[in-house]
PDB file of C-alpha atoms in Angstrom:
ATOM      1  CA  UNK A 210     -27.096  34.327  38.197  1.00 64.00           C
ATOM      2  CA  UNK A 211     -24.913  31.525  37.030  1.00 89.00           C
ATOM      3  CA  UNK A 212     -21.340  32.686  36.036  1.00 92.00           C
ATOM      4  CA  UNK A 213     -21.639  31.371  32.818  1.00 92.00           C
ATOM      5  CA  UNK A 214     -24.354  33.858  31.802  1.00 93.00           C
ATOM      6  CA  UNK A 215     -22.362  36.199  33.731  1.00 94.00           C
ATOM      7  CA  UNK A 216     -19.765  36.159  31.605  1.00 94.00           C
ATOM      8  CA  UNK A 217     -21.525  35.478  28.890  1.00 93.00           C
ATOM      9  CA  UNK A 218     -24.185  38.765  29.700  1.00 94.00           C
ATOM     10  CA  UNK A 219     -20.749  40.367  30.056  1.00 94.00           C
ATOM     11  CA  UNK A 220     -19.511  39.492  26.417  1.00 94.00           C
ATOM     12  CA  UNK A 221     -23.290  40.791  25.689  1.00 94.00           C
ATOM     13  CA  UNK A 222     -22.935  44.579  27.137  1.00 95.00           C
ATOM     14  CA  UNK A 223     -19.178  44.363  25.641  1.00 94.00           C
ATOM     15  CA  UNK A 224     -20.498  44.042  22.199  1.00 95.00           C
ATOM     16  CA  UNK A 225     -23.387  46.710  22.582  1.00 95.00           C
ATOM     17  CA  UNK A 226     -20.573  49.045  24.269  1.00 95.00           C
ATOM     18  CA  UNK A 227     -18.597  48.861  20.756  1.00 93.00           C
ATOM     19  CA  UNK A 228     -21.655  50.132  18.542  1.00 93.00           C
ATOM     20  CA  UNK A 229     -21.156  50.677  14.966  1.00 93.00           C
ATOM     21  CA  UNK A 230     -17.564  49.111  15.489  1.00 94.00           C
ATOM     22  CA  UNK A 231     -19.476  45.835  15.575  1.00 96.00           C
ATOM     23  CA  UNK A 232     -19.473  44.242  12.027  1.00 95.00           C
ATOM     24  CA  UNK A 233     -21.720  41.156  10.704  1.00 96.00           C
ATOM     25  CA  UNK A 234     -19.184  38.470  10.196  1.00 97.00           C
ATOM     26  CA  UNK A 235     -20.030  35.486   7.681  1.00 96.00           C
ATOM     27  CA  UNK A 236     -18.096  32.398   7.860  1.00 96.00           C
ATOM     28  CA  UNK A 237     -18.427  29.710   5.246  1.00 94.00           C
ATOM     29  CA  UNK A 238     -17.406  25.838   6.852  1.00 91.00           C
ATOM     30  CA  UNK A 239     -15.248  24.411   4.313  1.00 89.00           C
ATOM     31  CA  UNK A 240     -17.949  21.573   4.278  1.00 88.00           C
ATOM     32  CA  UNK A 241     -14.914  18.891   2.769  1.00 91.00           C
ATOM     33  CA  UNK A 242     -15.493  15.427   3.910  1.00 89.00           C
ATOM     34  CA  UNK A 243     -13.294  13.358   1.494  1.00 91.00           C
ATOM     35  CA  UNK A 244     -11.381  12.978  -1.310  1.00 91.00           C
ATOM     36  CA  UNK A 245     -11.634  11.351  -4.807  1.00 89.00           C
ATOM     37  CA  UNK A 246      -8.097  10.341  -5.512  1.00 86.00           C
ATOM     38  CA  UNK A 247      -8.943   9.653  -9.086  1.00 80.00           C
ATOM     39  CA  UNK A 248     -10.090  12.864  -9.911  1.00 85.00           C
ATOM     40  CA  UNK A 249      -8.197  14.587  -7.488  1.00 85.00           C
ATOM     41  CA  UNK A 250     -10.786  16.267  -6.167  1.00 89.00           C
ATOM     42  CA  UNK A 251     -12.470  16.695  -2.667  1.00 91.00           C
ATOM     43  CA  UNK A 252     -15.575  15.745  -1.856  1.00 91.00           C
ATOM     44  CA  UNK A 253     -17.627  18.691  -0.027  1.00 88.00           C
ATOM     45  CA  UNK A 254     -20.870  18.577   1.029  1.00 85.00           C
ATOM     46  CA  UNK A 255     -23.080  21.161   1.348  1.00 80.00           C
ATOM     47  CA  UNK A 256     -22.913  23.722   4.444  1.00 83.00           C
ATOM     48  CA  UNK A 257     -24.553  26.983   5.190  1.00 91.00           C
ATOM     49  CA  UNK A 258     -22.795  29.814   6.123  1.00 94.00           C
ATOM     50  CA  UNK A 259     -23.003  31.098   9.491  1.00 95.00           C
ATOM     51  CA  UNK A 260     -23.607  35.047  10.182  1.00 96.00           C
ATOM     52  CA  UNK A 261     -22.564  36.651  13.293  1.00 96.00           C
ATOM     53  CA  UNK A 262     -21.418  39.851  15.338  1.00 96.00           C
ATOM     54  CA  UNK A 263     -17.856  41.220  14.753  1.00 96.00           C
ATOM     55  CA  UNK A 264     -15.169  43.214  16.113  1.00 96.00           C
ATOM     56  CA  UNK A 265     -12.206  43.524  13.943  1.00 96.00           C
ATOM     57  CA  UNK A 266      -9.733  45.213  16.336  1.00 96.00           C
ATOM     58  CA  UNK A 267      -6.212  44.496  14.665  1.00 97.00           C
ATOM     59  CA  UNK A 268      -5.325  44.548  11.221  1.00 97.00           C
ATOM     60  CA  UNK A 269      -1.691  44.575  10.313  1.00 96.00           C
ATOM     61  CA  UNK A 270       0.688  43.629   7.068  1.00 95.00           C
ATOM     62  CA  UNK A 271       3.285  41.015   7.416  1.00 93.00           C
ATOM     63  CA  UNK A 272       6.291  40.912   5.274  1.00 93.00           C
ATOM     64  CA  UNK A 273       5.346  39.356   2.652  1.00 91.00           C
ATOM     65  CA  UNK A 274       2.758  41.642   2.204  1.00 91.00           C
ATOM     66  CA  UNK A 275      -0.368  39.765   3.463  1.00 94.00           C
ATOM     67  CA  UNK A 276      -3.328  41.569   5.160  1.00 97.00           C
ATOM     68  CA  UNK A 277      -3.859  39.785   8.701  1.00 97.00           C
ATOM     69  CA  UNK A 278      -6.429  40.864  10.364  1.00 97.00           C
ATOM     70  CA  UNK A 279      -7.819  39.908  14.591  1.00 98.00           C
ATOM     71  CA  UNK A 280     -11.533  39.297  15.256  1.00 97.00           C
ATOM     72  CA  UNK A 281     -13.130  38.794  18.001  1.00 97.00           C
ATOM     73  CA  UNK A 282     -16.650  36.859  17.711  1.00 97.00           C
ATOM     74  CA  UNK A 283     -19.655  36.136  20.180  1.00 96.00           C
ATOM     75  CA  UNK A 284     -18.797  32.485  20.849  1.00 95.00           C
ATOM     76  CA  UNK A 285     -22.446  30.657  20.787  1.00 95.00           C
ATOM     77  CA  UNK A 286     -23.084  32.645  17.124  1.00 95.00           C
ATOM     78  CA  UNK A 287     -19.991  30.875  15.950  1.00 93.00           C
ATOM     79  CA  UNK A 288     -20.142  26.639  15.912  1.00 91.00           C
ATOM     80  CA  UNK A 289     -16.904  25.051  16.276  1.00 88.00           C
ATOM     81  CA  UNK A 290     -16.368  23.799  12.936  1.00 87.00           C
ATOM     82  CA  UNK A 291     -13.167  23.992  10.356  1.00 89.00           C
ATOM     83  CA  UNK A 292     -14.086  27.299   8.821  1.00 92.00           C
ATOM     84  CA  UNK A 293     -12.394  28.493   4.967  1.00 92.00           C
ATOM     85  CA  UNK A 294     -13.113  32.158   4.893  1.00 95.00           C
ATOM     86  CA  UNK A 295     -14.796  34.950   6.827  1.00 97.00           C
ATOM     87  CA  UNK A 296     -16.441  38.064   4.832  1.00 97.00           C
ATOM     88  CA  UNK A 297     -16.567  41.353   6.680  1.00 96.00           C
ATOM     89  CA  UNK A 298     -18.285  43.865   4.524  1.00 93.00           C
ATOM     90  CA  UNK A 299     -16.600  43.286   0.886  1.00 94.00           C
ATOM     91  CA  UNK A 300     -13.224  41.684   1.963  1.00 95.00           C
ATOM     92  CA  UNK A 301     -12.910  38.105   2.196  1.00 96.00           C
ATOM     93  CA  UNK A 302     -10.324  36.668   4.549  1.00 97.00           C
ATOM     94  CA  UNK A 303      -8.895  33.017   4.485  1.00 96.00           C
ATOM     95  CA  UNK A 304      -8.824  31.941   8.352  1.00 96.00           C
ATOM     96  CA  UNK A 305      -5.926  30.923   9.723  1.00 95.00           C
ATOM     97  CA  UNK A 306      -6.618  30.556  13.097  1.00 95.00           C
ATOM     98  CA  UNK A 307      -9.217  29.710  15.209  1.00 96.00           C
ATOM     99  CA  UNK A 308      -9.385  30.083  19.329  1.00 96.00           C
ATOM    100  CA  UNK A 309     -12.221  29.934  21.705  1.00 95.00           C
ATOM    101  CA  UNK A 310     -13.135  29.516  25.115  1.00 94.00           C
ATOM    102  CA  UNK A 311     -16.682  29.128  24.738  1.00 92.00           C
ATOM    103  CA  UNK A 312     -18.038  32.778  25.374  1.00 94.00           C
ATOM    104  CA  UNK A 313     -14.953  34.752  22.921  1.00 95.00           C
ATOM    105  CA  UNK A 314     -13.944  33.314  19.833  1.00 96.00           C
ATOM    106  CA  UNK A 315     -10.453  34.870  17.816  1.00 97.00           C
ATOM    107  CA  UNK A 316      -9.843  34.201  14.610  1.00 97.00           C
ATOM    108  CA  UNK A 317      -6.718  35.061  12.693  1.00 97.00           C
ATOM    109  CA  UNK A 318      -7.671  35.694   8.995  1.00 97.00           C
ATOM    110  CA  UNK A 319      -5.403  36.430   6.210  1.00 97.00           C
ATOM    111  CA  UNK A 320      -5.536  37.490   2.295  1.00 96.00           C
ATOM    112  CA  UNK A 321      -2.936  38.651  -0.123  1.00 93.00           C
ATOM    113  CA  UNK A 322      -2.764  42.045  -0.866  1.00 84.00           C
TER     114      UNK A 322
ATOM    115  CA  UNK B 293       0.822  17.238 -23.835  1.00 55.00           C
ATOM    116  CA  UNK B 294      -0.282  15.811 -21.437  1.00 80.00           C
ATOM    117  CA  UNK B 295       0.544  16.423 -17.792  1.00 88.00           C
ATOM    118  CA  UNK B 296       3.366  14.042 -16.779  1.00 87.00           C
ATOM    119  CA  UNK B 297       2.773  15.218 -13.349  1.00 91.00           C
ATOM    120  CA  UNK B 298      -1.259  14.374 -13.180  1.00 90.00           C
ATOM    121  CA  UNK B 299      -0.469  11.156 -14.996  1.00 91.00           C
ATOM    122  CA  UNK B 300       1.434   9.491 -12.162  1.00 93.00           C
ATOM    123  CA  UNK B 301      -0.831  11.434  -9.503  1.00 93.00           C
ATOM    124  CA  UNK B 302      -4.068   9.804 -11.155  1.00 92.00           C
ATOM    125  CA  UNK B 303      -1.931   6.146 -11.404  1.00 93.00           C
ATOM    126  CA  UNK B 304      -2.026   6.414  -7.390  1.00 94.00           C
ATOM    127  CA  UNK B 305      -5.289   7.765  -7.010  1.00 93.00           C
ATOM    128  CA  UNK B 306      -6.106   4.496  -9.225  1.00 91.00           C
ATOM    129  CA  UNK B 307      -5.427   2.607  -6.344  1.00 93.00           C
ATOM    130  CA  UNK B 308      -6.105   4.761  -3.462  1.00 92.00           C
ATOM    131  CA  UNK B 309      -9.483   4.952  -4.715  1.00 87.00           C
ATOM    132  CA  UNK B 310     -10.401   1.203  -3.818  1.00 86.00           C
ATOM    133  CA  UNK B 311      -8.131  -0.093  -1.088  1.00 89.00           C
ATOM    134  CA  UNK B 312      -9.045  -0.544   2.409  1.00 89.00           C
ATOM    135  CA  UNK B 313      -6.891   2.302   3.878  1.00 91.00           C
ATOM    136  CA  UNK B 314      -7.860   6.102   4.634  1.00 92.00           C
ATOM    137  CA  UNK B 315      -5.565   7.835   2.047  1.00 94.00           C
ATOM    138  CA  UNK B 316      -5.792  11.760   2.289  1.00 95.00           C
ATOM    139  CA  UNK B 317      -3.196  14.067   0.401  1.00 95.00           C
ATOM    140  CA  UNK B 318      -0.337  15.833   2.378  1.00 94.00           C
ATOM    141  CA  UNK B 319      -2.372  18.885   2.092  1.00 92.00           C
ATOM    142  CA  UNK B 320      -5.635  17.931   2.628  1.00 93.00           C
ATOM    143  CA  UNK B 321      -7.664  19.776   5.761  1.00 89.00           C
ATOM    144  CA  UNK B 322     -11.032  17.808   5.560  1.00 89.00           C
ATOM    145  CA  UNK B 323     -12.672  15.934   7.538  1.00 91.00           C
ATOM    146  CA  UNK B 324     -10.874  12.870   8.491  1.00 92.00           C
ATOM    147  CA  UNK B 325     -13.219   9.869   8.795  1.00 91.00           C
ATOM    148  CA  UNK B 326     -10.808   7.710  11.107  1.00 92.00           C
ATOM    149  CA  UNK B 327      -8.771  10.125  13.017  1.00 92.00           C
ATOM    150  CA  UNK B 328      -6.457   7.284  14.935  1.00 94.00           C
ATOM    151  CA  UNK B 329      -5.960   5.185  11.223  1.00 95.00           C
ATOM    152  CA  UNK B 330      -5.003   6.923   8.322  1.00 95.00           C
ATOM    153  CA  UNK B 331      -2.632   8.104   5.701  1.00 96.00           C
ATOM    154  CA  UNK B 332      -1.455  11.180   4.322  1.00 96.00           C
ATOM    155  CA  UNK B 333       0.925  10.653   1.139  1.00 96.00           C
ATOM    156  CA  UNK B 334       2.431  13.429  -0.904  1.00 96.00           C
ATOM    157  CA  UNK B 335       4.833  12.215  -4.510  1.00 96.00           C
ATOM    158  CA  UNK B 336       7.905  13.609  -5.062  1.00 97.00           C
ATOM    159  CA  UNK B 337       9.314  13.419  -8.524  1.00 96.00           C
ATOM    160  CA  UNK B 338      13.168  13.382  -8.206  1.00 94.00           C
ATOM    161  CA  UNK B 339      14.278  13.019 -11.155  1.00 92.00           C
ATOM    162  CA  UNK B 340      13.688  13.456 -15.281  1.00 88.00           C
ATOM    163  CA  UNK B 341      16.299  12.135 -17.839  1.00 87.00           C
ATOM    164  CA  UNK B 342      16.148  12.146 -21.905  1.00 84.00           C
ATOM    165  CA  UNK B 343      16.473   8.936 -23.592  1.00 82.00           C
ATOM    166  CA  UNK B 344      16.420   8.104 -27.352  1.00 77.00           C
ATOM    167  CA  UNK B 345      17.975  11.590 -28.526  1.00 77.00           C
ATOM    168  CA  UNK B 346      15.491  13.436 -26.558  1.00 77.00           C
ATOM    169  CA  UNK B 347      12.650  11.467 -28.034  1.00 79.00           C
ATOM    170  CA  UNK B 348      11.624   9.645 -24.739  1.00 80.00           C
ATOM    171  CA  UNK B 349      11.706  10.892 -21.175  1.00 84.00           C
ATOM    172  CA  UNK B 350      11.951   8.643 -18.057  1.00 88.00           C
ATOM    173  CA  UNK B 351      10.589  10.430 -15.058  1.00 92.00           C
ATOM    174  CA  UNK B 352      11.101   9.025 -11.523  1.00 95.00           C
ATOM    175  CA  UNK B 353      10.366   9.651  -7.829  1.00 97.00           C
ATOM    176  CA  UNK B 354       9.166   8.636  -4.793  1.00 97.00           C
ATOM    177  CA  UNK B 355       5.613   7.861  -3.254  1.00 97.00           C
ATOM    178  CA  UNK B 356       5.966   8.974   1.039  1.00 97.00           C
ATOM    179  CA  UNK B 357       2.763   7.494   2.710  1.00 97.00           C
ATOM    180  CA  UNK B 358       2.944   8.650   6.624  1.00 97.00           C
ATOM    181  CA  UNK B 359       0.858   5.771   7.953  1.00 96.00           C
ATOM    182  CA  UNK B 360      -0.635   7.396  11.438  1.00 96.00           C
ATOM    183  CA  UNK B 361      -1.673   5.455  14.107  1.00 95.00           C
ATOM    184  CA  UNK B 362      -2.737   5.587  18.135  1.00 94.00           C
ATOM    185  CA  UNK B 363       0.122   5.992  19.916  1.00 93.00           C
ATOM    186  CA  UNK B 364       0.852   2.267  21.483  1.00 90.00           C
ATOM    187  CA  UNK B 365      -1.322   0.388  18.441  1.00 89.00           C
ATOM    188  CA  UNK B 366       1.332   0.837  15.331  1.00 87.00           C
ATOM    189  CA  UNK B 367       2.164  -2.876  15.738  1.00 85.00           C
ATOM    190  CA  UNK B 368      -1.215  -3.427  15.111  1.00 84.00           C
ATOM    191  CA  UNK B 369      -2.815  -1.160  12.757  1.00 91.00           C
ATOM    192  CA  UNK B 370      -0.012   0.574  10.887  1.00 92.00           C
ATOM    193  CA  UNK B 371       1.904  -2.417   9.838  1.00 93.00           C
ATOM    194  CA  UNK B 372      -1.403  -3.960   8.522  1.00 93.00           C
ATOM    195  CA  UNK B 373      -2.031  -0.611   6.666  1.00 94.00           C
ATOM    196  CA  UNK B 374       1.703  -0.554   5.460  1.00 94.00           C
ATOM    197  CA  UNK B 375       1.674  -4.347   4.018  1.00 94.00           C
ATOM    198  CA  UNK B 376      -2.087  -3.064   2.379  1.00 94.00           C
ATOM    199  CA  UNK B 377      -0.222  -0.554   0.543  1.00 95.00           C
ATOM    200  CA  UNK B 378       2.866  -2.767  -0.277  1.00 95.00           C
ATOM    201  CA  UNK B 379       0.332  -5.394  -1.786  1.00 95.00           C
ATOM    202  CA  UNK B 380      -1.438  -2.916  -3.887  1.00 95.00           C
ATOM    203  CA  UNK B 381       1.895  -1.206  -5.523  1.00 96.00           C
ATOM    204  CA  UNK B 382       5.227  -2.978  -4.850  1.00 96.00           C
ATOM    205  CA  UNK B 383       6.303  -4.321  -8.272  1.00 96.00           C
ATOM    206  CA  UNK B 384       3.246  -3.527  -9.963  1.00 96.00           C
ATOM    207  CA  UNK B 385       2.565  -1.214 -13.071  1.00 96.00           C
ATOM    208  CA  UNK B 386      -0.021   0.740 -13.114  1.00 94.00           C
ATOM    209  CA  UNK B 387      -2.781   2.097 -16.038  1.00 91.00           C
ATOM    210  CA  UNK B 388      -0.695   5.257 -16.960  1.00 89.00           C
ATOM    211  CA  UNK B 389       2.531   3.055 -17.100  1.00 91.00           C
ATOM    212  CA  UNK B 390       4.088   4.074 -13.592  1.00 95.00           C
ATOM    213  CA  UNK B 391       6.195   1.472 -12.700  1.00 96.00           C
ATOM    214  CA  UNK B 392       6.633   0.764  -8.857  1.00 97.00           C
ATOM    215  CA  UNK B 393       9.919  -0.557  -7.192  1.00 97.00           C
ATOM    216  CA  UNK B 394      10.808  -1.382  -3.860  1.00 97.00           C
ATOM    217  CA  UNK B 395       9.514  -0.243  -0.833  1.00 97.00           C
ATOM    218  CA  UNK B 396      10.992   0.979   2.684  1.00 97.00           C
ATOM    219  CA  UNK B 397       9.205   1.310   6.047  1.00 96.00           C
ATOM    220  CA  UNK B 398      11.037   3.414   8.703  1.00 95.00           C
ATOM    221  CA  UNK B 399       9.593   2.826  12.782  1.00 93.00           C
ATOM    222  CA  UNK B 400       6.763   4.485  14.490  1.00 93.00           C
ATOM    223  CA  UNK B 401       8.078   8.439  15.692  1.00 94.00           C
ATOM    224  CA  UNK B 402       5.783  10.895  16.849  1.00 95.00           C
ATOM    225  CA  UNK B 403       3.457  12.891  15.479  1.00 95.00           C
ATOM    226  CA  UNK B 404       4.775  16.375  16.413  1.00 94.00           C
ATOM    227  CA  UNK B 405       1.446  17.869  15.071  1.00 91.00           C
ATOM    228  CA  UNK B 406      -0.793  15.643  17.666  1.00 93.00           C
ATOM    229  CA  UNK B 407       1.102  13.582  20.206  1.00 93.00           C
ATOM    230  CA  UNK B 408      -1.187  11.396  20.978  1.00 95.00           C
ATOM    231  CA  UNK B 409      -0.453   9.946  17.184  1.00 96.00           C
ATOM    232  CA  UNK B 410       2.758   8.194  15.766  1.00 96.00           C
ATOM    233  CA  UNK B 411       3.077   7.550  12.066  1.00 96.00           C
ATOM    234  CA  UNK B 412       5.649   5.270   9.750  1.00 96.00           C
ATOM    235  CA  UNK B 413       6.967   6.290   6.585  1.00 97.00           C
ATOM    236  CA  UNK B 414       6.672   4.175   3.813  1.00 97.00           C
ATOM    237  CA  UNK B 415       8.406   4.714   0.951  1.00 98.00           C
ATOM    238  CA  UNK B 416       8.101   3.519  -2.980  1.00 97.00           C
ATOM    239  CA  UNK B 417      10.021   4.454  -6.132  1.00 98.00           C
ATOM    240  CA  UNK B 418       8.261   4.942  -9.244  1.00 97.00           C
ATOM    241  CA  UNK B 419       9.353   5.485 -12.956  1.00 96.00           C
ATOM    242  CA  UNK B 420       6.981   6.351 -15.837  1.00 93.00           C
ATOM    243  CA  UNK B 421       8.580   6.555 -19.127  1.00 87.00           C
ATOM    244  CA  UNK B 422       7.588   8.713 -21.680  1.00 77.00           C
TER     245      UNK B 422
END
């Protein structure tokens, strides 16, 4: 077997290992290409949201008070793309950050509280 | 009233709109359609004063245009860019009465966000009165 679908088999039996602790994630791309400087508006274009397995294994709150929360994502369910928010169950986070090596992603996601 | 903010906000965006340069708002996080030739302004109003026994109101600032190029190709692209700008608003007034002055162009310094970019800043007062 190729180490790629080693690892990424690996990532696989890491996920199934976690169980209900596994969350669908949605992401929504923030789909702006432009902007109208006239209306002061930016021009977005339509983009689907993408769904995909979840583990939220950190959740802390900073000083000033905002939820941030850690998730780790299967990689290939997860385009790279400038993402606005990810919804896990009924909370909606703005993403901060966004890190992948091509079998993990992390994201760092934050909201007020 | 109106909003003596948007009014001098939508003057600029009256040009941005049609010249030949990438303009994109301090704050913007789109897509960037040339990502080695472009320009991210933001306004900053300094200062407001009362004229006329409060009747009138002169409102001033600055327009800061960071005109970003390829590291290496500033003396080609981002002076162009800069005298594009200068042409469209040095000296001119524009529809909501914003009145431009003289502009300023420091040199090329890194981009400390991506080094493989340097940007200029070019600088414009404005006064609008009210």
């Amino acid at each position: 077997m190729e180490l790629s679908s080693t690892i990424k088999s690996a990532v696989n039996t890491a996920f199934a290992a976690l169980g209900d602790l596994v969350q669908t994630a949605t992401l929504t791309p923030k789909g702006v290409t432009g902007f109208n400087h006239e209306t002061q508006q930016v021009i977005s274009s339509n983009s689907t949201p993408v769904t995909a397995d979840a583990i939220e294994y950190n959740r802390k709150i900073n000083l000033e008070g905002q939820i941030v929360i850690d998730v780790v994502l299967k990689a290939w369910e997860v385009p790279n793309d400038k993402y606005l928010t990810i919804t896990l169950g009924t909370e909606t986070f703005r993403i901060a950050e966004f890190n992948t090596n091509g079998y993990s992603t992390e994201i760092v996601a934050k909201k007020e509280k | 009233m109106s909003n003596k903010f948007k009014e001098v906000i939508s003057d600029f965006g009256t040009v941005f709109n049609v010249i030949s340069v990438d303009m994109y708002p301090d704050d913007y996080s789109g897509d960037i359609a040339n990502d080695i030739r472009f320009v991210r302004y933001s306004v900053l109003f300094t200062n407001a004063e009362d004229y006329n026994h409060q009747r009138d109101t002169e409102l001033s600032g600055l327009l800061i245009a960071r005109i970003f190029s390829e590291k290496g190709y500033a003396a080609s692209t981002a002076y162009d860019d800069a005298g594009t700008l200068d042409t469209a608003l040095e000296g001119k007034r524009l529809p909501n009465g914003t009145t431009l002055g003289k502009s300023t162009l420091e040199q090329p310094i890194d981009d400390p966000a991506n080094e493989t970019l340097v940007f200029m800043q070019y600088q414009i007062p404005f006064t609008q009165f009210r």
